[in-house]
Each structure stands twice: as structure tokens, then as C-alpha cells.
Coordinates of C-alpha atoms and ligand atoms in Angstrom, one line a residue:
M1 CA -1.4 -1.9 -61.7
D2 CA 0.5 -4.2 -59.3
F3 CA 1.1 -3.4 -55.7
S4 CA 4.6 -1.8 -56.2
D5 CA 3.2 0.4 -59.0
A6 CA 0.4 1.5 -56.7
A7 CA 2.8 2.2 -53.8
E8 CA 5.0 4.3 -56.2
S9 CA 1.9 6.2 -57.4
L10 CA 0.9 6.8 -53.8
Q11 CA 4.3 8.4 -53.2
E12 CA 3.8 10.6 -56.3
V13 CA 0.3 11.7 -55.0
H14 CA 2.0 12.5 -51.6
A15 CA 4.7 14.5 -53.4
Q16 CA 1.9 16.5 -55.2
I17 CA 0.2 17.2 -51.9
R18 CA 3.5 18.5 -50.4
R19 CA 3.9 21.0 -53.2
C20 CA 0.1 21.8 -53.5
R21 CA -1.0 25.4 -53.9
R22 CA -4.7 24.7 -54.7
C23 CA -6.1 26.6 -51.7
P24 CA -5.1 29.4 -49.3
L25 CA -4.2 26.8 -46.6
S26 CA -1.0 26.2 -48.5
R27 CA 0.1 29.7 -47.6
S28 CA -0.3 29.3 -43.8
R29 CA 0.9 25.7 -43.4
A30 CA 4.3 24.8 -42.2
K31 CA 4.1 21.2 -43.7
A32 CA 1.4 19.5 -45.7
V33 CA 0.3 16.2 -44.1
P34 CA -0.4 13.6 -46.8
G35 CA -1.0 10.7 -44.4
D36 CA 0.9 7.8 -42.9
G37 CA 0.8 4.0 -42.8
A38 CA 0.8 1.0 -45.0
P39 CA 0.3 1.6 -48.7
G40 CA -1.6 -1.8 -48.9
A41 CA -3.6 -1.3 -45.7
D42 CA -7.0 -3.1 -45.4
V43 CA -8.3 -0.4 -43.1
M44 CA -8.0 3.3 -43.6
F45 CA -8.9 6.1 -41.1
V46 CA -9.8 9.6 -42.4
G47 CA -9.8 12.5 -39.9
E48 CA -10.6 16.1 -40.4
A49 CA -7.5 18.2 -40.8
P50 CA -4.0 18.4 -39.4
G51 CA -3.5 20.3 -36.0
A52 CA -0.5 22.2 -34.8
E53 CA 1.7 19.2 -34.1
E54 CA 0.8 17.5 -37.4
D55 CA 1.6 20.8 -39.2
R56 CA 5.0 21.0 -37.5
Q57 CA 5.9 17.3 -38.2
G58 CA 4.1 16.7 -41.5
R59 CA 2.6 13.5 -40.1
A60 CA -1.0 12.7 -39.4
F61 CA -2.5 12.3 -35.9
V62 CA 0.7 12.8 -33.9
G63 CA -0.7 15.2 -31.3
A64 CA -3.1 14.6 -28.3
A65 CA -5.9 13.2 -30.6
G66 CA -3.4 11.0 -32.3
R67 CA -2.2 9.5 -29.0
L68 CA -5.8 8.7 -28.1
L69 CA -6.3 7.2 -31.6
T70 CA -3.3 4.9 -31.1
Q71 CA -4.9 3.6 -27.9
L72 CA -8.3 3.2 -29.6
L73 CA -6.7 1.3 -32.5
K74 CA -5.4 -1.3 -29.9
L75 CA -9.0 -1.9 -28.8
A76 CA -9.7 -2.8 -32.4
G77 CA -6.7 -5.1 -32.6
L78 CA -5.0 -2.7 -35.1
D79 CA -1.6 -1.1 -35.2
R80 CA -0.7 2.3 -36.7
D81 CA 1.9 0.6 -39.0
T82 CA -0.7 -1.7 -40.6
V83 CA -3.5 0.8 -41.3
F84 CA -3.4 4.0 -43.3
I85 CA -4.3 7.3 -41.5
T86 CA -5.0 10.5 -43.4
N87 CA -7.4 13.5 -43.3
V88 CA -10.0 15.1 -45.5
V89 CA -7.9 18.3 -45.7
K90 CA -4.1 17.9 -45.9
C91 CA -3.1 21.3 -44.5
R92 CA -3.8 22.9 -41.1
P93 CA -6.6 25.4 -41.0
P94 CA -5.3 28.4 -39.0
G95 CA -6.2 28.2 -35.3
N96 CA -7.7 24.7 -36.0
R97 CA -10.9 26.3 -37.3
D98 CA -13.3 24.1 -39.3
P99 CA -12.2 23.3 -42.8
Q100 CA -14.2 25.3 -45.4
P101 CA -16.2 23.7 -48.2
E102 CA -13.8 25.1 -50.8
E103 CA -10.8 23.7 -48.9
I104 CA -12.4 20.2 -48.7
A105 CA -13.3 20.4 -52.4
A106 CA -9.7 21.4 -53.3
C107 CA -8.3 18.4 -51.4
N108 CA -10.9 15.9 -52.5
E109 CA -9.1 14.6 -55.5
Y110 CA -6.1 13.7 -53.3
L111 CA -8.3 11.7 -50.9
L112 CA -10.0 9.9 -53.7
S113 CA -6.6 9.0 -55.3
Q114 CA -5.4 7.7 -52.0
I115 CA -8.5 5.5 -51.7
A116 CA -8.1 4.3 -55.3
L117 CA -4.4 3.4 -54.8
I118 CA -4.6 1.8 -51.3
M119 CA -7.9 0.0 -52.1
P120 CA -8.8 -0.5 -48.4
K121 CA -11.6 -2.9 -47.6
V122 CA -12.8 -0.8 -44.6
I123 CA -12.8 3.0 -44.3
C124 CA -13.5 4.7 -41.0
P125 CA -14.3 8.4 -41.3
L126 CA -13.4 10.0 -38.0
G127 CA -15.9 12.7 -37.1
R128 CA -18.6 14.8 -38.9
F129 CA -16.4 16.3 -41.7
A130 CA -14.9 13.1 -42.9
A131 CA -18.2 11.2 -42.6
Q132 CA -20.1 13.9 -44.5
T133 CA -17.4 14.1 -47.2
L134 CA -17.1 10.3 -47.7
I135 CA -20.6 9.0 -47.0
E136 CA -23.4 11.5 -47.0
K137 CA -23.6 15.3 -47.0
N138 CA -26.1 15.5 -44.1
L139 CA -25.0 12.5 -42.0
S140 CA -25.4 12.9 -38.3
I141 CA -22.3 11.4 -36.6
S142 CA -24.1 11.2 -33.2
R143 CA -26.8 9.0 -34.9
E144 CA -24.7 7.0 -37.3
H145 CA -21.4 6.3 -35.4
G146 CA -20.4 2.7 -35.4
K147 CA -23.0 1.7 -38.0
P148 CA -21.3 0.1 -41.1
R149 CA -22.6 0.7 -44.6
R150 CA -21.3 -0.6 -47.9
M151 CA -20.7 1.7 -50.8
S152 CA -19.0 0.8 -54.1
G153 CA -17.6 -2.4 -52.5
I154 CA -16.0 -0.7 -49.5
L155 CA -17.4 -1.0 -46.0
Y156 CA -17.6 2.5 -44.4
V157 CA -17.7 2.6 -40.6
P158 CA -18.2 6.2 -39.4
L159 CA -16.8 6.9 -35.9
Y160 CA -16.6 9.8 -33.6
H161 CA -13.4 11.9 -33.9
P162 CA -10.9 11.0 -31.1
A163 CA -10.7 14.8 -30.3
A164 CA -14.4 14.7 -29.4
G165 CA -13.5 12.2 -26.7
L166 CA -10.8 14.6 -25.4
H167 CA -13.3 17.5 -25.1
Q168 CA -16.4 15.6 -24.0
A169 CA -15.6 12.8 -21.5
K170 CA -19.0 11.2 -22.0
L171 CA -18.0 10.3 -25.6
I172 CA -15.0 8.2 -24.5
D173 CA -17.2 5.2 -23.7
S174 CA -18.9 5.4 -27.1
L175 CA -15.5 5.7 -28.8
E176 CA -14.2 2.7 -26.9
A177 CA -17.3 0.6 -27.6
D178 CA -17.2 1.5 -31.3
F179 CA -13.5 0.6 -31.6
R180 CA -14.0 -2.7 -29.8
E181 CA -16.9 -3.5 -32.2
L182 CA -14.6 -2.4 -35.1
R183 CA -12.4 -5.4 -34.3
R184 CA -15.3 -7.7 -35.0
I185 CA -16.4 -5.8 -38.1
V186 CA -12.9 -5.8 -39.7
A187 CA -12.4 -9.5 -38.9
G188 CA -15.7 -10.4 -40.6
E189 CA -14.9 -8.2 -43.6
L190 CA -11.4 -9.6 -44.1
K191 CA -12.7 -13.2 -43.7
S192 CA -15.4 -12.7 -46.3
A193 CA -12.8 -11.1 -48.7
T194 CA -10.4 -14.0 -48.4
P195 CA -11.4 -17.0 -50.7
E196 CA -11.3 -20.4 -49.0
P197 CA -8.3 -22.5 -50.3
G198 CA -9.2 -24.3 -53.4
T199 CA -12.2 -22.0 -54.3
T200 CA -12.5 -19.2 -56.7
R201 CA -14.5 -16.0 -56.1
A202 CA -16.9 -14.8 -58.7
Ligands
URA301 N1 -7.1 15.8 -36.0 C1 -7.3 15.4 -37.2 O1 -8.4 15.4 -37.7 N2 -6.3 15.0 -37.9 C2 -5.1 15.0 -37.4 O2 -4.1 14.6 -38.2 C3 -4.9 15.4 -36.1 C4 -5.9 15.9 -35.4

């Protein structure tokens, strides 16, 4: 599949998400939130679930946590338009409660399709739910944040969720340090993925 086919298929997955009725969140949502950004992004961020503002606009991370994420991305030398940002669950849980295991399971195929079509080199799960869904069921985000690990050729870098920094001021320093370090991690990863001119990669 070439890039334009993949971008078209991504649009098709997003259309399916917008009309999805797989779980009860589809009845309470205003708008489903498939995700935003570049279909060919090297770096993908995966949050927990849309909040009130995201539900209203149908766009990911556009509320208070999203404004903080935009600032943190700058520390990593990244721009919202060049990365892809989505969530584990594509519809808002009522009252911003935690997403339930059945809701995460119902949405998982959409997330896996997005990863397969975007083919990012680095994925940053934001917070416990995303890290446990994408990396390891019992992962402790307070222990593992900022520590990269490679799985199936993709470098995963679990990070605290930006909303945690809004609620617990002491986590802001950790978030900022991790996003600064992410700049170095991404640069190293992209460099090693780009063949030197005149060489071929095995
Ligand atoms: N929190 C999330 O996890 N995702 C959003 O899109 C907004 C807030």
C-alpha cells in the first residue's frame, strides 16, 4: 500500500469511528473523536479518552490538557501538525469517568488500524490507560514514564498524561523533563531509521 492509499484508508477508519455503535459510549457522545494530525507522522501520541471540549468539537486534545500538550510538544521540538494525536477510547465517557475495559476493548481495533496505517516510528502513550493498553497490562506509569522500549519495531515512550500535570503541580517538572528528553529520543530514532546516502538497509 502506498502513502496515498494509506491516507485514504485512514480516512475510512475515521469515518467508521464517527458512525461506530460498538459500545454504549456511542449513545452519550456528541461527536466521536478519531484523532488529528499527519497521516504519515513519525511520532504518535495516544491519550485516554475525549473530554467535554473534545466531545463538542470532535477533535483530540483541544481542552485544557490539550493546551498543555501543545506546549509540551514544543519542548520536544514537535508541532501538532506533524505528529498524530489520538486516544485509546474515541468517545467521551460520561462525566470524564475512567474508560471501562469493555469500552477499551471495543475501540482497540480502531487504534490498531491507525497504528498499522500511520506506521509511526515512535508511539508515546499518555498516562496509565494508554500505556497499559499499548505496552503492558500492569505497567506503572510513575515507574516507567520516560523509559523507551522497543516492541515490534516501534519505539514506545510512555509519558505522564498532561492532565496529571494540571491536577498535580509536582508532576509538571517530570512532564517537562520527559518531553525535553523525547526530543533526543526521537532525533536518535529518526536518524537510525534513515539510511545514509548510497547505502542500503538490510
Ligand atoms: N484527555 C485525553 O486523554 N484525551 C483528549 O483528547 C483530551 C483529554
